[in-house]
PDB file of C-alpha atoms in Angstrom:
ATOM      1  CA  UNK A   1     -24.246  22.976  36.873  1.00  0.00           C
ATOM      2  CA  UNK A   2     -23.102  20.332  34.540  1.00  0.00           C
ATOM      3  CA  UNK A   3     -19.781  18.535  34.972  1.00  0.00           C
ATOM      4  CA  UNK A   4     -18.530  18.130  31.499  1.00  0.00           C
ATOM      5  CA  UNK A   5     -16.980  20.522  28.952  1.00  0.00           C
ATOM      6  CA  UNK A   6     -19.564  22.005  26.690  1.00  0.00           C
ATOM      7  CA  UNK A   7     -18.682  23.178  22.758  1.00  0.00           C
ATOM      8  CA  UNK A   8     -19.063  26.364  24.130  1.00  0.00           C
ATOM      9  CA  UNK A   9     -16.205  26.104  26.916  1.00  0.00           C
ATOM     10  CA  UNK A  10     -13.374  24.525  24.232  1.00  0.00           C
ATOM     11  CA  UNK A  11     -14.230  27.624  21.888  1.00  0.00           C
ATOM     12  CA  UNK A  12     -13.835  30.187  24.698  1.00  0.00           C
ATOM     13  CA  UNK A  13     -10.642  28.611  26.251  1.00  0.00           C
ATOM     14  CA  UNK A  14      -8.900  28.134  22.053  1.00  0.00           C
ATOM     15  CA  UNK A  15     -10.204  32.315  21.915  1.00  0.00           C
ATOM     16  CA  UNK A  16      -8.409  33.082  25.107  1.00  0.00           C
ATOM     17  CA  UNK A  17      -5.323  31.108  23.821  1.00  0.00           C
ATOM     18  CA  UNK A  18      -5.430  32.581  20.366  1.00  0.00           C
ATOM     19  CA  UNK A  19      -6.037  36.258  22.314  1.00  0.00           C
ATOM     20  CA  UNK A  20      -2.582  35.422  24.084  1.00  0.00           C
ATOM     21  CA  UNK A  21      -0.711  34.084  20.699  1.00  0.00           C
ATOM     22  CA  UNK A  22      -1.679  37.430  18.944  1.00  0.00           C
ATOM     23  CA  UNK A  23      -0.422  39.984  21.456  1.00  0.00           C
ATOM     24  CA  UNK A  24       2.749  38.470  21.537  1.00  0.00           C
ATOM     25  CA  UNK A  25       2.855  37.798  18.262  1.00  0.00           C
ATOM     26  CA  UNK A  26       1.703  41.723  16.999  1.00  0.00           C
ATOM     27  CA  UNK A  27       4.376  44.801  17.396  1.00  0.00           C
ATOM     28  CA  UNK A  28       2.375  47.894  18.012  1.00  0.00           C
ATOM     29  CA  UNK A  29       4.823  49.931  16.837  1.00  0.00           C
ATOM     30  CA  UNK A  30       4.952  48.798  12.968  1.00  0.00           C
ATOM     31  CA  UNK A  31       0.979  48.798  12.757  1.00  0.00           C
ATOM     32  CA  UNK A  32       1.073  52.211  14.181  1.00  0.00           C
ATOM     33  CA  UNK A  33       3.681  53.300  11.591  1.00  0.00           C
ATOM     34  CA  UNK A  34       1.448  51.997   9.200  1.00  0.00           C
ATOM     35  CA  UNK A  35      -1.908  53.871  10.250  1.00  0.00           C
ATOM     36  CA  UNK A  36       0.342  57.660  11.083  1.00  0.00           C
ATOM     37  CA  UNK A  37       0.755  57.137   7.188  1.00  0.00           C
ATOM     38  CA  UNK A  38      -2.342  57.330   6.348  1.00  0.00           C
ATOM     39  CA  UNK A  39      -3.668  60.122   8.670  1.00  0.00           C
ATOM     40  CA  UNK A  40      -3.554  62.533   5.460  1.00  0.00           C
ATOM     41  CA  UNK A  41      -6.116  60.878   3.872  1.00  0.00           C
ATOM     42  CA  UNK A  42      -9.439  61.235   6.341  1.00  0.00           C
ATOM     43  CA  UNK A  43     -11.282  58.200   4.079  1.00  0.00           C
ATOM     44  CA  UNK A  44      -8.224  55.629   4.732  1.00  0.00           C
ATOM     45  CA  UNK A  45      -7.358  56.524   8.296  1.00  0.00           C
ATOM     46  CA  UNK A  46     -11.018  56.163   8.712  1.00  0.00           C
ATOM     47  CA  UNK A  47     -10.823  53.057   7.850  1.00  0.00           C
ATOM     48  CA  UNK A  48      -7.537  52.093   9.440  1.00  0.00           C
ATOM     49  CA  UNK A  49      -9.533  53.475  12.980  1.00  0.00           C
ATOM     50  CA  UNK A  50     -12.266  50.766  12.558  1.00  0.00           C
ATOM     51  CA  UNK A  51      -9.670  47.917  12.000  1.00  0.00           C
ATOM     52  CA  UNK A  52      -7.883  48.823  14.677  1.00  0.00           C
ATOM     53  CA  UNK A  53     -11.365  49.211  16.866  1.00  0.00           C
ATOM     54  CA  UNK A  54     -12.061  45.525  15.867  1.00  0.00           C
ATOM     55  CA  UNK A  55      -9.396  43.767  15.805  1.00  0.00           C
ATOM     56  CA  UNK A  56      -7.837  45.744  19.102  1.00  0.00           C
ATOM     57  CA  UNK A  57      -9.283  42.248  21.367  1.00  0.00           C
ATOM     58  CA  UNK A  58      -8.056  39.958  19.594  1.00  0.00           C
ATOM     59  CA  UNK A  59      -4.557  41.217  20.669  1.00  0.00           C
ATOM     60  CA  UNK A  60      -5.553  42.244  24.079  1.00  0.00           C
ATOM     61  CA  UNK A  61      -4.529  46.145  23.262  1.00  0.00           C
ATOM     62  CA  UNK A  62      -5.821  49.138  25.707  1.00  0.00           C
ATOM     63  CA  UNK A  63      -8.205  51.044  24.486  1.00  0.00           C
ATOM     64  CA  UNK A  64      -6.506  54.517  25.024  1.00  0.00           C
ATOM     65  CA  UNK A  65      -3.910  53.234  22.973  1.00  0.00           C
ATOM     66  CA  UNK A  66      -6.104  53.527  19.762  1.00  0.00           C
ATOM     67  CA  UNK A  67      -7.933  57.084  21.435  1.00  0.00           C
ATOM     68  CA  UNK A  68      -4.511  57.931  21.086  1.00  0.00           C
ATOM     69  CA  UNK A  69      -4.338  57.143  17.263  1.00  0.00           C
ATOM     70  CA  UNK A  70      -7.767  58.973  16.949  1.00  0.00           C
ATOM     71  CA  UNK A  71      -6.695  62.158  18.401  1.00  0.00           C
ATOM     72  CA  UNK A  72      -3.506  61.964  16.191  1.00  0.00           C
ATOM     73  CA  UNK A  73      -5.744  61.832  12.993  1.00  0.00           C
ATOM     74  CA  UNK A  74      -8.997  64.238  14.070  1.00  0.00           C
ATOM     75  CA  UNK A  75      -7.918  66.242  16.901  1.00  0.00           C
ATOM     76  CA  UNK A  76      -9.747  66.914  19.943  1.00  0.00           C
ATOM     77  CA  UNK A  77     -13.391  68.214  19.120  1.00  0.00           C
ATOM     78  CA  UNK A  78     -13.646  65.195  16.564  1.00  0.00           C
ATOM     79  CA  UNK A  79     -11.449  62.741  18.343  1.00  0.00           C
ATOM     80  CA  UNK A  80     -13.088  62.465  21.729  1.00  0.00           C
ATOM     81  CA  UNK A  81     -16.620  61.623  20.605  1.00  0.00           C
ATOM     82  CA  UNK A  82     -15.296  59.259  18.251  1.00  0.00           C
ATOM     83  CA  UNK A  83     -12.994  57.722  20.653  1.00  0.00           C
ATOM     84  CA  UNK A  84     -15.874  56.919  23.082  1.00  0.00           C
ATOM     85  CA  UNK A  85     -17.701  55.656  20.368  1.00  0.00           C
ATOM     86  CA  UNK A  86     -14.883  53.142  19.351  1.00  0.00           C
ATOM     87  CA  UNK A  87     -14.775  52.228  23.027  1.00  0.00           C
ATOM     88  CA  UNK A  88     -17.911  50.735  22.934  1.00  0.00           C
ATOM     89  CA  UNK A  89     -18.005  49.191  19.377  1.00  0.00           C
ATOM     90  CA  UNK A  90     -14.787  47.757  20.623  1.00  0.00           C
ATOM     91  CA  UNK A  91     -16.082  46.144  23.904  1.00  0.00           C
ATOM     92  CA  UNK A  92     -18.841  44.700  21.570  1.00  0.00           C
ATOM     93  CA  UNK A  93     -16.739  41.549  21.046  1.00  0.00           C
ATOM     94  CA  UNK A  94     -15.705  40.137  23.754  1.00  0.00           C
ATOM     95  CA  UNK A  95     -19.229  41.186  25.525  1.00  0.00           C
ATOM     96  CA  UNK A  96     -21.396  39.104  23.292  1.00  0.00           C
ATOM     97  CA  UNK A  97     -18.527  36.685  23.284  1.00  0.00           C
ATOM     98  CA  UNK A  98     -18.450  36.100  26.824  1.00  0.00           C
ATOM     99  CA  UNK A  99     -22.106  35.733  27.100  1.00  0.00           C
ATOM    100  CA  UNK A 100     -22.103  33.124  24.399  1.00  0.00           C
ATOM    101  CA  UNK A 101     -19.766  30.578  26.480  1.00  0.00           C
ATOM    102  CA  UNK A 102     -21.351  31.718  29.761  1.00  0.00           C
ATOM    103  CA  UNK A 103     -24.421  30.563  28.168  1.00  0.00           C
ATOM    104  CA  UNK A 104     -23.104  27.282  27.077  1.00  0.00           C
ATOM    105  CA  UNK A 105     -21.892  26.622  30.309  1.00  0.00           C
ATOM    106  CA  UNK A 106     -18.695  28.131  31.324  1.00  0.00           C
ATOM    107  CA  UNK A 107     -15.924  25.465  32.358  1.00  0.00           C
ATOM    108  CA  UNK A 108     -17.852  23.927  35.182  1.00  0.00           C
ATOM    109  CA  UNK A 109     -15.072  22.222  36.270  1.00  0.00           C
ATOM    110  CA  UNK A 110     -12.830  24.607  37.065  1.00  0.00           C
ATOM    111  CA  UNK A 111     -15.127  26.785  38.255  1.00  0.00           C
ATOM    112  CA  UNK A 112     -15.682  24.007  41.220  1.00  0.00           C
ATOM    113  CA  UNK A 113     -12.340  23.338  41.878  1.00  0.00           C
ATOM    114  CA  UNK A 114      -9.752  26.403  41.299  1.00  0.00           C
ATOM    115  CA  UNK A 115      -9.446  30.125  42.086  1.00  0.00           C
ATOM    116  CA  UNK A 116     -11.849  31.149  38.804  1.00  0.00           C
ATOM    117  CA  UNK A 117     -15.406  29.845  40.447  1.00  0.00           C
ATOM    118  CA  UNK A 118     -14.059  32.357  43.452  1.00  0.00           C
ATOM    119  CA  UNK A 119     -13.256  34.829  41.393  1.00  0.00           C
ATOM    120  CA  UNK A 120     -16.568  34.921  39.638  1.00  0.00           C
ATOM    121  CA  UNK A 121     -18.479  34.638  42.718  1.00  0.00           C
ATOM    122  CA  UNK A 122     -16.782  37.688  43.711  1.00  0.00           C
ATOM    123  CA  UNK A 123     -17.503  39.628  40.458  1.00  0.00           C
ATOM    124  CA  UNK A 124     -21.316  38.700  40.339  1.00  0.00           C
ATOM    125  CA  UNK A 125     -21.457  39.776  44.121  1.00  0.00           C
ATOM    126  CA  UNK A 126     -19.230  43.144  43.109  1.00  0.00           C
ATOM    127  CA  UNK A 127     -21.963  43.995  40.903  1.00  0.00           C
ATOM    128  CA  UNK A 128     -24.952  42.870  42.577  1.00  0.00           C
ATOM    129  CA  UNK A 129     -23.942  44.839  45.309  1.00  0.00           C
ATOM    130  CA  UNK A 130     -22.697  47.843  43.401  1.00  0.00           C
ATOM    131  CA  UNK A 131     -25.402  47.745  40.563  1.00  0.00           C
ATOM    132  CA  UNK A 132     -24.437  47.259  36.855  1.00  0.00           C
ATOM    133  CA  UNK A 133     -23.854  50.884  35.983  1.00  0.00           C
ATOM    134  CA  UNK A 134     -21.961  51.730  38.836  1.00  0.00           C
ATOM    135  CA  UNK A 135     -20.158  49.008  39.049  1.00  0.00           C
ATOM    136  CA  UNK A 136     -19.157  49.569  35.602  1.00  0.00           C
ATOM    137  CA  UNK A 137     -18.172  52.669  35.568  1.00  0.00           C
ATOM    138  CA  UNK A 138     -16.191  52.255  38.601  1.00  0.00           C
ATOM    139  CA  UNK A 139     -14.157  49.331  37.706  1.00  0.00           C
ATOM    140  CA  UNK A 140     -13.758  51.344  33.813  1.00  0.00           C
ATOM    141  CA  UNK A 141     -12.461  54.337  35.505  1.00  0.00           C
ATOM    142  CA  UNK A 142      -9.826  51.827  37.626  1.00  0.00           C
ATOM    143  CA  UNK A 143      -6.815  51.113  35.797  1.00  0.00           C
ATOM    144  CA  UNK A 144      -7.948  47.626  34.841  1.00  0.00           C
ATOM    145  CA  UNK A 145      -7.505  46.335  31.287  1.00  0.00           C
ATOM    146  CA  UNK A 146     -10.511  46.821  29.435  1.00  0.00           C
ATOM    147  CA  UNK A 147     -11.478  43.261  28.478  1.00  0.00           C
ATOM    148  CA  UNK A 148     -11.617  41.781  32.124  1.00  0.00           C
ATOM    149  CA  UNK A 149     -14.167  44.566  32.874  1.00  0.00           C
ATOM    150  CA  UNK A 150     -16.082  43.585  30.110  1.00  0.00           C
ATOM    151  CA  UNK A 151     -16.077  39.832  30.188  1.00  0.00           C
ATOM    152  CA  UNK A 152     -17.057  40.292  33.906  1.00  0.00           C
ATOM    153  CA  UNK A 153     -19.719  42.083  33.522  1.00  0.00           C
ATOM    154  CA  UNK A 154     -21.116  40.246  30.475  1.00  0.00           C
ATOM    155  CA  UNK A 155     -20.960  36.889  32.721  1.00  0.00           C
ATOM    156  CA  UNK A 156     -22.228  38.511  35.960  1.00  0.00           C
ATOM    157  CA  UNK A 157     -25.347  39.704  33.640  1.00  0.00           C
ATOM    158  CA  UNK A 158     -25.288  43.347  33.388  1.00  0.00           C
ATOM    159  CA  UNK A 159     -27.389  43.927  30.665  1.00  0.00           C
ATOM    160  CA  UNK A 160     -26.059  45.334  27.508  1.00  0.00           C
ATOM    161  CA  UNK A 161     -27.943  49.337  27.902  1.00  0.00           C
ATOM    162  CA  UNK A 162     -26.109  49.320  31.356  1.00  0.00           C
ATOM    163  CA  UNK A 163     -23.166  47.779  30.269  1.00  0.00           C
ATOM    164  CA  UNK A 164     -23.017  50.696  27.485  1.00  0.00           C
ATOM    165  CA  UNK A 165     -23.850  53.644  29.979  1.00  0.00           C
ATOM    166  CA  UNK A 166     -21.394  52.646  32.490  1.00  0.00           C
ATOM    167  CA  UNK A 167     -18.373  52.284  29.763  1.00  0.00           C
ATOM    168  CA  UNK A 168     -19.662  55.719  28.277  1.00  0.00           C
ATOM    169  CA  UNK A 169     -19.143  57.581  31.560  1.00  0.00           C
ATOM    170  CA  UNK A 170     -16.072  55.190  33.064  1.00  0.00           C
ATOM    171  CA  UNK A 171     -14.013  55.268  29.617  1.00  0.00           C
ATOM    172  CA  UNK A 172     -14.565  59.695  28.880  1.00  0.00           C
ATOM    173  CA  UNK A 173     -12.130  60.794  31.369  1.00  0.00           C
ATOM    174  CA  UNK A 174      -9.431  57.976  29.880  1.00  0.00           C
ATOM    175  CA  UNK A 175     -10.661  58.731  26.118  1.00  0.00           C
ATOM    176  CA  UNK A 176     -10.406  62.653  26.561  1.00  0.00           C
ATOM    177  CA  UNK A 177      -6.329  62.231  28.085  1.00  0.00           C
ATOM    178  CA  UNK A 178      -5.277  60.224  25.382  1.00  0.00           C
ATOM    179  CA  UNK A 179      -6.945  61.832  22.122  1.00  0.00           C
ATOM    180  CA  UNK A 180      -5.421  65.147  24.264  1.00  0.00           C
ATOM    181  CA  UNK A 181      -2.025  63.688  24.145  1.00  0.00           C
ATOM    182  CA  UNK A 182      -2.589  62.017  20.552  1.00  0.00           C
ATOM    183  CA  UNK A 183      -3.584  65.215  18.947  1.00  0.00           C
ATOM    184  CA  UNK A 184      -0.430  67.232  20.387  1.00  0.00           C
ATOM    185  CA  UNK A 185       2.014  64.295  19.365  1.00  0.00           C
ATOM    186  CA  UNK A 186       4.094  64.650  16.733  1.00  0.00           C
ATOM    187  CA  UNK A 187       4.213  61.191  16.063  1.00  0.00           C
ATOM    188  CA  UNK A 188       2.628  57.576  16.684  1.00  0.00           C
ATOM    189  CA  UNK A 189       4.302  55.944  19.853  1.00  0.00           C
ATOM    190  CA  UNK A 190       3.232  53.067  21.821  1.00  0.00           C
ATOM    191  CA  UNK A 191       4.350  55.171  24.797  1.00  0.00           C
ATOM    192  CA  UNK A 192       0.288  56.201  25.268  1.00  0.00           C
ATOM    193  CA  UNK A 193      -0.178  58.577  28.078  1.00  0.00           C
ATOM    194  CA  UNK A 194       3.250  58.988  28.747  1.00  0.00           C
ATOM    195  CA  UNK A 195       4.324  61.636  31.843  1.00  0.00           C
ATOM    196  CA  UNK A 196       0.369  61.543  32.086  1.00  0.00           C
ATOM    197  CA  UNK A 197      -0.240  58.148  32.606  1.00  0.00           C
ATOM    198  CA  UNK A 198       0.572  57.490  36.286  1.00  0.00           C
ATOM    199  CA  UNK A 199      -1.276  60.741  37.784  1.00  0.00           C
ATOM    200  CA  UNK A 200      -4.315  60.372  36.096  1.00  0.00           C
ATOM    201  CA  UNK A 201      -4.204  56.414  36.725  1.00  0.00           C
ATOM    202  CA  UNK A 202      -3.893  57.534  40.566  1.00  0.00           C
ATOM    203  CA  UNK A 203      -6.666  60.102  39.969  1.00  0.00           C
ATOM    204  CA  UNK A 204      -9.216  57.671  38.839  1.00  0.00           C
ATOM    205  CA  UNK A 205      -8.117  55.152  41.677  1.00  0.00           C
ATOM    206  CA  UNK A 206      -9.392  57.840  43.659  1.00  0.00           C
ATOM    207  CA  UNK A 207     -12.495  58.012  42.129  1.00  0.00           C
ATOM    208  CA  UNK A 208     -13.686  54.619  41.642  1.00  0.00           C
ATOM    209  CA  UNK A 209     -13.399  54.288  45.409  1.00  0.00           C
ATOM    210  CA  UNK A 210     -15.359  57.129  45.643  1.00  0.00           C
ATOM    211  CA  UNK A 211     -18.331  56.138  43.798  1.00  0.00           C
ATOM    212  CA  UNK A 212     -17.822  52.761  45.366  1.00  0.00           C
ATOM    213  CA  UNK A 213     -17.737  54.078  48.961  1.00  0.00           C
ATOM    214  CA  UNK A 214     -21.661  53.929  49.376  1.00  0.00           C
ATOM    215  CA  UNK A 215     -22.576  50.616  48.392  1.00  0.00           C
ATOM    216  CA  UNK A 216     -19.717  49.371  50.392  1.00  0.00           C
ATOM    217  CA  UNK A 217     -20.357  50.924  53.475  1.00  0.00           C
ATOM    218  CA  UNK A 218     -24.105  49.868  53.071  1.00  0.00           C
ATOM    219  CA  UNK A 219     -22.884  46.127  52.912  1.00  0.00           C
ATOM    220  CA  UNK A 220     -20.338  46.787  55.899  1.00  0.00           C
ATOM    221  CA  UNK A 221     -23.575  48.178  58.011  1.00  0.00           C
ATOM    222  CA  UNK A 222     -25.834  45.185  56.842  1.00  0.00           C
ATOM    223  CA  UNK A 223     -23.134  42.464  57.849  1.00  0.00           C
ATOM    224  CA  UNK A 224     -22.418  43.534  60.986  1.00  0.00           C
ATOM    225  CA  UNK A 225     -26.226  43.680  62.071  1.00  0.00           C
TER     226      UNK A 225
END
């Protein structure tokens, strides 16, 4: 492990910072007043869907906000396969992103010396111990913003089919609430799953622990041998 900040490192930290600049700096509300405008016209809000898909890491937006949008403009049979699709297009990003720095060496430094090398140990054993797809849907299904999932995985090397399947299967029951409550809205509202939010948060709580329960009871009975 080198010592010394690599290219790599800089450009990842000045993304994170410029991540953090742009969500405070970006309303929701007036770019969704902007896009409800255009949900007339299929071609433009079509286009307004993959801007939003794209540009939603730079300012560190959940994804379920812009299922939301997509069940506003195509309803439910349309919206939910496209909103799992834009769930993955959108983790694209910051997945070959993170792998790019990771590869370059990822702040070697600090990974010696402050809470992140403990943290990552602890993601790279999370996965090796719950296996890439599980682990990914699992920690998808948890109410944890989607770009720490995906970072963590892309540095703890899940490989990018896994990565996929395991977003697929941990974003649908998230994807299918909110293009639900987008295509019953009246209007565009940065309120997302509103009423619906906390049960099915608690609901999916549940569940990751569930599918976690057997790897971690297997570790449990191997340590204590």
């Amino acid at each position: 492990m080198r010592a010394d900040l690599t290219p790599r490192s800089l450009v990842g930290g000045a993304l994170l910072v410029l991540v953090v600049v742009a969500s405070l700096l970006t309303s929701p509300d007036a770019v969704l007043v902007h896009v409800e405008g255009l949900a007339a016209d299929p071609l433009w809000f079509g286009l307004a869907l993959v801007a939003l898909y794209s540009l939603r890491p730079l300012v560190a937006w959940p994804t379920t906000l812009v299922a939301v949008v997509v069940g506003y403009g195509y309803g439910v049979a349309l919206g939910v396969p496209i909103g799992l699709a834009g769930a993955v297009f959108t983790s694209m990003p910051p997945f070959f992103a993170a792998k790019w720095v990771d590869d370059g060496g990822s702040l070697p430094v600090l990974d010696q010396l402050s809470a992140v090398g403990r943290f990552r140990s602890s993601a790279e054993r999370y996965f090796d111990t719950a296996g890439g797809f599980r682990g990914v849907t699992a920690a998808r299904l948890a109410p944890i913003p989607a770009d720490a999932v995906t970072c963590t995985a892309s540095v703890s090397g899940v490989s990018l089919r896994t990565f996929v399947a395991g977003t697929l299967v941990g974003e649908l029951p998230w994807t299918v609430a909110a293009v639900v409550v987008g295509s019953s809205a009246n209007t565009l509202t940065t309120h997302g799953l509103g009423a619906l939010g906390l049960p099915l948060a608690v609901a999916m709580v549940v569940s990751a622990t569930v599918l976690l329960a057997g790897p971690a009871y297997e570790t449990f009975a191997h340590s204590s041998e």
